[in-house]
XYZ file of N, CA and C in Angstrom:
585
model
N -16.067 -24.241 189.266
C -15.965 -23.326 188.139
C -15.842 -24.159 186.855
N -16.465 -23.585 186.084
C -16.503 -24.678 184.462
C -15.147 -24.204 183.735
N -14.957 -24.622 182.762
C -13.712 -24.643 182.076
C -14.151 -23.054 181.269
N -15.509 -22.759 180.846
C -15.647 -21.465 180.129
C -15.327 -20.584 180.938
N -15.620 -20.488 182.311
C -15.792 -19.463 183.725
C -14.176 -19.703 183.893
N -13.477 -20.396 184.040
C -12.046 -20.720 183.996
C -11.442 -19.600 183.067
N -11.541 -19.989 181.746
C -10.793 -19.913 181.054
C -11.076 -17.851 180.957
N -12.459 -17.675 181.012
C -12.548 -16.251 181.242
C -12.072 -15.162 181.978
N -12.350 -16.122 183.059
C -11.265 -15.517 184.390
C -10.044 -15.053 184.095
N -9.232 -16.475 183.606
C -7.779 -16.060 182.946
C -7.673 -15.015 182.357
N -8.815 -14.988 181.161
C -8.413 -13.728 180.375
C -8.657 -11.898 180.850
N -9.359 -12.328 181.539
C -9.775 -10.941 182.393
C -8.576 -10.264 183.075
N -7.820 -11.559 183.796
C -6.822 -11.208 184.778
C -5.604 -10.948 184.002
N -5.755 -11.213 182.672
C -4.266 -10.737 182.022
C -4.984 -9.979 180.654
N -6.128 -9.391 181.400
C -6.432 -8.050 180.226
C -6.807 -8.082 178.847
N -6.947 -9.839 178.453
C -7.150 -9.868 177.309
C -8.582 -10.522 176.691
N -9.495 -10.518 177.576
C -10.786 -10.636 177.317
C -11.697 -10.015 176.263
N -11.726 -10.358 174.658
C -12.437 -9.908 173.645
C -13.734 -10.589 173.513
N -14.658 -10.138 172.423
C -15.758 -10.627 172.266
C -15.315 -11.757 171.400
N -14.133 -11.645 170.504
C -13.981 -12.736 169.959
C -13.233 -14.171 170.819
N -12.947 -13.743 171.368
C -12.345 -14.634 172.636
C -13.330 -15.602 172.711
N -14.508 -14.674 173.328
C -15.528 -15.111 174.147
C -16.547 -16.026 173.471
N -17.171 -15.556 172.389
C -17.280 -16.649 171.188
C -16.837 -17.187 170.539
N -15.018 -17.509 170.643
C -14.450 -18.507 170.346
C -14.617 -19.738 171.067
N -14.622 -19.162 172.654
C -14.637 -20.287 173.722
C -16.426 -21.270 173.381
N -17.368 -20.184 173.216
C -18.634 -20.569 173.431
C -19.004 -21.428 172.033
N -18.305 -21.150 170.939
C -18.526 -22.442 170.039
C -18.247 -23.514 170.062
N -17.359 -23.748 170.976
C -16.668 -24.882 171.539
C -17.196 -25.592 172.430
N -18.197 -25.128 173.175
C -19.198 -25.663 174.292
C -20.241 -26.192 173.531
N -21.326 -27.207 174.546
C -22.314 -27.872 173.907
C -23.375 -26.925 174.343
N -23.640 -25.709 173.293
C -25.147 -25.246 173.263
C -25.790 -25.837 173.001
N -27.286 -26.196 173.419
C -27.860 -26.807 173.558
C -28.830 -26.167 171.919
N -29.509 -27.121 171.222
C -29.910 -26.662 169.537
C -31.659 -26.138 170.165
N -31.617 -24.944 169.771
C -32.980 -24.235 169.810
C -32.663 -22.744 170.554
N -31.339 -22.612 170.985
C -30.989 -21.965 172.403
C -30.155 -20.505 171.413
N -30.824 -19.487 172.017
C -29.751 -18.593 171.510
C -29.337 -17.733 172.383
N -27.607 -17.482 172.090
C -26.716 -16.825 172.776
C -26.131 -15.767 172.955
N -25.751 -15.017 173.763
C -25.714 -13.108 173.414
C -24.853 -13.036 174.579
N -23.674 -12.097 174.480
C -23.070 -11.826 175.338
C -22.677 -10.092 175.473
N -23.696 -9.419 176.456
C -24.544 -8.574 177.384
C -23.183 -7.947 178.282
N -22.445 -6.572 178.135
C -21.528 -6.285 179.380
C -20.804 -7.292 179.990
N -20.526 -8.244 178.866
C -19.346 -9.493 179.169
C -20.176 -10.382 180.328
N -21.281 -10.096 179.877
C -21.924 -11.868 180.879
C -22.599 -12.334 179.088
N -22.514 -13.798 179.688
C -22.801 -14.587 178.731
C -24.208 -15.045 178.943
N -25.657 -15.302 177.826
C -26.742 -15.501 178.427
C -27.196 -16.535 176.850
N -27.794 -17.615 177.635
C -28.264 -18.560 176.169
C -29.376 -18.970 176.973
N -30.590 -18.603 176.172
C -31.761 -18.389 176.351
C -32.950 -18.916 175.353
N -33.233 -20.478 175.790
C -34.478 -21.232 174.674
C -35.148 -20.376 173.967
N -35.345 -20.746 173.289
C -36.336 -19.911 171.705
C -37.852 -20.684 171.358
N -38.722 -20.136 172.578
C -40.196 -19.815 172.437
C -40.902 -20.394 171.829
N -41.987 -21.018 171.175
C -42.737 -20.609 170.162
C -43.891 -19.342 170.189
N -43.737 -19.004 171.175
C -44.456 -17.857 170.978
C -43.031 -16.259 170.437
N -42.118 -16.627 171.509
C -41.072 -16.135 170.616
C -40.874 -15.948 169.362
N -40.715 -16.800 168.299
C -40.936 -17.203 167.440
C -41.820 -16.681 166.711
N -43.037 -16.643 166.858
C -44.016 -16.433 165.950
C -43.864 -14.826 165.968
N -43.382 -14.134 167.165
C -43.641 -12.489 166.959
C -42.727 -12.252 165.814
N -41.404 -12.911 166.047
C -40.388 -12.904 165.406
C -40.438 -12.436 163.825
N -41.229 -13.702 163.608
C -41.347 -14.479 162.228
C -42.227 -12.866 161.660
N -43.739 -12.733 162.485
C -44.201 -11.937 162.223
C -43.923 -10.422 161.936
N -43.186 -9.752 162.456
C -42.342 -9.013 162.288
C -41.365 -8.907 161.062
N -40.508 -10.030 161.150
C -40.174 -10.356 159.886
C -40.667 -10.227 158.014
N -41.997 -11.008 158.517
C -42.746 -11.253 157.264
C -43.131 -9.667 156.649
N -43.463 -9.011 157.697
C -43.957 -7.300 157.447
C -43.171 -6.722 157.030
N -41.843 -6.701 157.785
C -40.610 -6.205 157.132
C -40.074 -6.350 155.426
N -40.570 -7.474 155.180
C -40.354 -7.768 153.696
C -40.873 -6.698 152.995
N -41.539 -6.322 153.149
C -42.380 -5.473 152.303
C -41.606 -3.749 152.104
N -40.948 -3.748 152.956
C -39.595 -2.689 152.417
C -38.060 -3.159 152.474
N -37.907 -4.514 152.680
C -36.497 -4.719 152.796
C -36.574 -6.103 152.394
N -35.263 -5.802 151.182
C -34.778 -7.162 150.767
C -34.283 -8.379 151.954
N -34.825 -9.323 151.469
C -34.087 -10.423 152.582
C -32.419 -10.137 153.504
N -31.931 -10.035 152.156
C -30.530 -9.525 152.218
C -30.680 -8.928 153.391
N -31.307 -8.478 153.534
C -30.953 -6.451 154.768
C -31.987 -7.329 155.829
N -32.111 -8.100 156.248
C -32.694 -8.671 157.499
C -32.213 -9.283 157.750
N -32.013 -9.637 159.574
C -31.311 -10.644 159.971
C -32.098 -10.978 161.205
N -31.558 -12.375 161.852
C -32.284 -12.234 163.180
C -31.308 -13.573 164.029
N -31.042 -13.268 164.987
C -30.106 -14.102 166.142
C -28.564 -13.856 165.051
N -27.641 -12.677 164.877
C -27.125 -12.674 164.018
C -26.048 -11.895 164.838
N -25.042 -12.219 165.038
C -23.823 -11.566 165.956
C -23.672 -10.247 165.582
N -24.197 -8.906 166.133
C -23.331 -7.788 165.937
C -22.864 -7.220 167.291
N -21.341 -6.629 166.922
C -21.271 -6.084 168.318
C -21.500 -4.752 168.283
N -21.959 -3.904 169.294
C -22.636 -3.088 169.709
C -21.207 -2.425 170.965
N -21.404 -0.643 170.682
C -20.479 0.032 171.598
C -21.034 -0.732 173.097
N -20.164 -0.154 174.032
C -20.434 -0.530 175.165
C -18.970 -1.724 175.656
N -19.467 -2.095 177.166
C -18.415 -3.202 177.736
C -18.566 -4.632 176.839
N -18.087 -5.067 175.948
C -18.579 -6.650 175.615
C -19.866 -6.954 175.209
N -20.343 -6.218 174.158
C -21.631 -6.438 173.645
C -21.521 -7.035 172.182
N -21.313 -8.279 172.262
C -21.481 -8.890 171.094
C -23.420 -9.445 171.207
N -24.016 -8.689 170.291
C -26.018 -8.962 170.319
C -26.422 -10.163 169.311
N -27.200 -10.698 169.338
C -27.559 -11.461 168.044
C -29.067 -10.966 168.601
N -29.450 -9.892 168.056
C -31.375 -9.296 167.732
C -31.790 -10.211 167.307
N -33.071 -10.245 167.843
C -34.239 -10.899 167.227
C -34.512 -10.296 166.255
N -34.107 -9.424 165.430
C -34.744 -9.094 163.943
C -33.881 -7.343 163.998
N -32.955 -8.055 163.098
C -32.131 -6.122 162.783
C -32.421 -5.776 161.502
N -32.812 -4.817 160.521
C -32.955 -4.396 159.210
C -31.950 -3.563 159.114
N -31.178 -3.745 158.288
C -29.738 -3.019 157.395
C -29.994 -1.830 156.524
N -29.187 -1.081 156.537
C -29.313 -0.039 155.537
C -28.574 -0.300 154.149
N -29.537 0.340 153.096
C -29.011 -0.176 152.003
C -27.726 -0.207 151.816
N -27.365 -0.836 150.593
C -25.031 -0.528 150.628
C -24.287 -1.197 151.818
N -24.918 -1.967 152.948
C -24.316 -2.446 154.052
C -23.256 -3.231 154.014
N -22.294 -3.072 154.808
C -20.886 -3.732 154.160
C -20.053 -4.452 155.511
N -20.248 -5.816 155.581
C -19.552 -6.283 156.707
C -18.317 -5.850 156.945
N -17.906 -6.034 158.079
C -15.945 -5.252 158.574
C -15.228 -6.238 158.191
N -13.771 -6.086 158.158
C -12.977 -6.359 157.735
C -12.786 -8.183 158.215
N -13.509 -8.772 159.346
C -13.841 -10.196 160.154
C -15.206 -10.204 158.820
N -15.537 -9.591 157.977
C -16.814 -10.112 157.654
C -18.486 -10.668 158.318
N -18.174 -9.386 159.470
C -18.940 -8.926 160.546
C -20.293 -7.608 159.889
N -21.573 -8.059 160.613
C -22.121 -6.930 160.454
C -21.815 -5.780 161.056
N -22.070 -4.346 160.878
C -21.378 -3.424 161.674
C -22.766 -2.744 161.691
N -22.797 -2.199 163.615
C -23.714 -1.900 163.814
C -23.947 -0.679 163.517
N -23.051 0.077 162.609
C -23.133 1.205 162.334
C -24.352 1.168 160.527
N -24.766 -0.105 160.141
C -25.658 -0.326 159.366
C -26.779 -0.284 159.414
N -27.278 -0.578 160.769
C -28.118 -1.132 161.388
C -29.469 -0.102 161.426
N -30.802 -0.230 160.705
C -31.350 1.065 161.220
C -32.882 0.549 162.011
N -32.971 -0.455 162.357
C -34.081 -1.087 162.924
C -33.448 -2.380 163.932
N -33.867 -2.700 164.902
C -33.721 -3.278 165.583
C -35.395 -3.771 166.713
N -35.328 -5.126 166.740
C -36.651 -5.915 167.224
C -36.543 -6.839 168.325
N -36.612 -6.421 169.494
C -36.904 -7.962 170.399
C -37.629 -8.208 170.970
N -38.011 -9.602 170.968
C -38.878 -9.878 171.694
C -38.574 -10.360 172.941
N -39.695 -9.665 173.927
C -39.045 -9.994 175.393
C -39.357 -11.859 175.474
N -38.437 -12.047 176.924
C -37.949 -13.800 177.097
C -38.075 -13.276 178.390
N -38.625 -13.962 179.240
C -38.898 -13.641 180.851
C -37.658 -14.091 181.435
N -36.149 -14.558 180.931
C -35.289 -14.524 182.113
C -34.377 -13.722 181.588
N -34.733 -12.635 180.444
C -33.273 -11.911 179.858
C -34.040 -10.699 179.206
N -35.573 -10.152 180.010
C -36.159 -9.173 180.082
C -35.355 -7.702 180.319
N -35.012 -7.989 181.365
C -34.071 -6.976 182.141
C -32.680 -6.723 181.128
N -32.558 -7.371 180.132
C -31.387 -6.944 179.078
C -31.916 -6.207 177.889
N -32.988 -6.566 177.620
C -33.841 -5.847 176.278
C -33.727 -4.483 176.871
N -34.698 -4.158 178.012
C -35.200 -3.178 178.606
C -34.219 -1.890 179.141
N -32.749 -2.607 179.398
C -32.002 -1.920 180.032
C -30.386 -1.528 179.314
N -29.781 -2.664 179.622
C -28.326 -2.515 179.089
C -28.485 -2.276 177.412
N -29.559 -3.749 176.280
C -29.132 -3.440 174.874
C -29.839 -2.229 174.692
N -30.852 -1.859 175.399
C -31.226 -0.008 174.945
C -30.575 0.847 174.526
N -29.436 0.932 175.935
C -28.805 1.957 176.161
C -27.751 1.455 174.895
N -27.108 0.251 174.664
C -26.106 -0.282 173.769
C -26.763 0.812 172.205
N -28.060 0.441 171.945
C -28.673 0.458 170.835
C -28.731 2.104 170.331
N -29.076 2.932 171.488
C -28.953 4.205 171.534
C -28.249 4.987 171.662
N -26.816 4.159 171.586
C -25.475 4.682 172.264
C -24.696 4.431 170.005
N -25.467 3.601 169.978
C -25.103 2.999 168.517
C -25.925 3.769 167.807
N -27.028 4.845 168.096
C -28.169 5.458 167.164
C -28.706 4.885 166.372
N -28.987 3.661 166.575
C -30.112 2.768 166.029
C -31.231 3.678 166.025
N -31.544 4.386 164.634
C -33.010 4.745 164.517
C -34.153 4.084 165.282
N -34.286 3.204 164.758
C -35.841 2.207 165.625
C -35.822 1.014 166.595
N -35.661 1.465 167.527
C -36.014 -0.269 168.255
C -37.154 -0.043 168.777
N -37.653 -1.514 168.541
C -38.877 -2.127 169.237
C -38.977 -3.018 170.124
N -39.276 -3.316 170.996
C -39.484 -4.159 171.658
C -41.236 -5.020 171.977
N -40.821 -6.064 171.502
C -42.760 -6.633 171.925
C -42.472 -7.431 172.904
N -43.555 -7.238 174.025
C -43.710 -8.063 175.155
C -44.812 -8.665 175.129
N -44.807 -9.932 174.756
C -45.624 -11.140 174.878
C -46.497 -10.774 176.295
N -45.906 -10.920 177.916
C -46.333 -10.988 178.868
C -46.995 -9.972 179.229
N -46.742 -8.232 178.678
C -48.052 -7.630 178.573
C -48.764 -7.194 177.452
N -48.176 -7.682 176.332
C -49.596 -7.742 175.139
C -49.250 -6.214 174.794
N -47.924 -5.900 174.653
C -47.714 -4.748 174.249
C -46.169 -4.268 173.725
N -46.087 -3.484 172.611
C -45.077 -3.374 171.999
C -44.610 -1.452 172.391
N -43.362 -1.385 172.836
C -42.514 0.106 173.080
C -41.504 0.287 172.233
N -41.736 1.248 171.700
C -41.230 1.861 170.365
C -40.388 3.069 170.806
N -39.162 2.971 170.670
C -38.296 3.662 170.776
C -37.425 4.569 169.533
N -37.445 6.123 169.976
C -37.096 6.738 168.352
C -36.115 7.167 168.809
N -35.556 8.260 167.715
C -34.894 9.509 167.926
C -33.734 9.367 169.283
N -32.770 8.539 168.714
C -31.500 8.464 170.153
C -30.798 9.723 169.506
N -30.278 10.315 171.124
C -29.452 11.443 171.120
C -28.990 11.103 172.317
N -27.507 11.467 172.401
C -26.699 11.632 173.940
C -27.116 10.138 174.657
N -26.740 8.782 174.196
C -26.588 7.717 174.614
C -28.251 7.524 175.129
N -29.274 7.876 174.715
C -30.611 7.313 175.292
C -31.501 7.590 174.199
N -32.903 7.258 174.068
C -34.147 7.245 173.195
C -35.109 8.486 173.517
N -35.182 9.172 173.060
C -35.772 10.871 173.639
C -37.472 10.482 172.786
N -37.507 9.467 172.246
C -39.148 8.957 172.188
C -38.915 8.163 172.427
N -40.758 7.439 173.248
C -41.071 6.400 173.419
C -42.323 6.532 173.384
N -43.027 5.273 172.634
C -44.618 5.621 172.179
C -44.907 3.915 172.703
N -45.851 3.926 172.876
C -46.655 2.272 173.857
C -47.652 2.062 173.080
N -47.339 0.548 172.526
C -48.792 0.479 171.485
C -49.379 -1.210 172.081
N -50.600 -0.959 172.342
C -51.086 -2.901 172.753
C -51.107 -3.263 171.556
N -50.721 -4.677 172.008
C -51.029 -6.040 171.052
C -52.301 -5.686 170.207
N -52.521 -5.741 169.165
C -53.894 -5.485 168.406
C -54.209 -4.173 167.477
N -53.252 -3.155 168.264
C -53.071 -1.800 167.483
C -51.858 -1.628 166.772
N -52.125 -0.863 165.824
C -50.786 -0.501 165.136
C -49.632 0.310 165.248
N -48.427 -0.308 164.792
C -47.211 0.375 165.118
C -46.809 1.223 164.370
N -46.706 2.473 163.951
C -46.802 2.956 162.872
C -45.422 3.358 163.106
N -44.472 3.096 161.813
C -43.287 3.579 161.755
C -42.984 4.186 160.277
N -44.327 4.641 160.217
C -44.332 5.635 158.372
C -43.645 7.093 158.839
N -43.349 7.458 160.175
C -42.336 8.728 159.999
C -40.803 8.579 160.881
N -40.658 6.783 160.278
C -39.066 6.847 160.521
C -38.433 6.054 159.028
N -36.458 5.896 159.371
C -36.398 5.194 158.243
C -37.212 3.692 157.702
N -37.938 3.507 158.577
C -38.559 2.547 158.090
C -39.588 1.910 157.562
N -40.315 3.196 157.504
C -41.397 3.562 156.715
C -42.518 2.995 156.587
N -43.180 2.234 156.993
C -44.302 1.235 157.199
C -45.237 1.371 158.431
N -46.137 0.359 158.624
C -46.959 0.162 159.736
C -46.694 -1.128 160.196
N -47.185 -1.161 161.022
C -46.496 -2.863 161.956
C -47.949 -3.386 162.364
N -48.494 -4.143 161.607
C -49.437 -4.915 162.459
C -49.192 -5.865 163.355
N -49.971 -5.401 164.698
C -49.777 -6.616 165.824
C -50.669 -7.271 166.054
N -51.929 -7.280 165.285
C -52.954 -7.931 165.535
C -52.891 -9.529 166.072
N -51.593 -9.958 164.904
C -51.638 -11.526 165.374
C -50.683 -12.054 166.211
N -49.970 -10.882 167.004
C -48.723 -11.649 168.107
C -49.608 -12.185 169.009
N -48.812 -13.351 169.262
C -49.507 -14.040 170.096
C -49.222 -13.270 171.657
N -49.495 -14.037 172.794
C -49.269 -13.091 174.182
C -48.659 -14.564 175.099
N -47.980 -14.408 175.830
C -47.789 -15.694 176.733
C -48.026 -15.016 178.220
């Protein structure tokens, strides 16, 4: 058992296991530089950063400018999210205007009105499943998700009662149109790459 798996244990068994705990311990460890870290229903997951990753990222990003100040974008950026131990760092969250970190000088996901990831083939099964439900449980207006491995992006609207009551499927190459949510634009995917 490692000294992080140690020291977690402890805290579990005397009830005092926080997210800040948990990324107290993990700054203290040697992450490895390129690697980003998210801790998912209190498992911990640090997961290399792509270049194809990357480029959807970026891309996404760059589009986003075009209705949102820098300010109001973020991406690998700690918010915690309802649920068991969901401290997220998104691949790309957009803020609502007036957004005001908590009292830690934390984003609060109650700002949050867009949310972006791109799938990673060993932490697929977290996009798809647990931060969904996190995201929709939080009424995140928009998440997206682009999957490199099938050349296709799922667009998730309208959360009610802890789930996404739309879902629209767009391939790599067609457009994402999000001109009838808060976010008002179109999403070109023409140039994500695919791995």
């Amino acid at each position: 058992m490692t000294v992080l798996e140690d020291r977690i244990a402890m805290a579990e068994d005397s009830g005092e296991l926080t997210l800040d705990a948990m990324f107290e311990w993990l700054e203290k460890m040697p992450v490895p530089e390129g690697y980003k870290v998210e801790i998912v229903g209190g498992n911990i997951f640090m997961s290399p950063q792509r270049r194809t990753h990357w480029q959807v990222i970026f891309d996404i990003l760059a589009q986003l400018c075009a209705r949102y100040p820098r300010q109001r974008l973020m991406s690998d950026v700690r918010i915690d999210f309802p649920g068991h131990l969901n401290g997220f760092a998104a691949d790309v969250a957009a803020l609502a205007e007036g957004f005001e970190p908590d009292e830690k000088g934390r984003l609060r996901y109650q700002d949050v009105e867009f949310i972006a990831e791109v799938i990673s083939k060993d932490t697929a099964r977290n996009d798809y499943e647990p931060k969904m439900a996190a995201y929709a449980l939080a009424e995140v207006p928009v998440y997206l998700i682009a999957d490199p491995y099938q050349g296709r992006c799922h667009l998730y609207t309208r959360p009610k009662n802890g789930e996404y009551t739309t879902e629209t499927k767009v391939d790599f190459g067609d457009d994402v149109d999000l001109t009838d949510t808060v976010v008002g634009l179109v999403l070109k995917t023409d140039e994500f790459p695919r791995d």
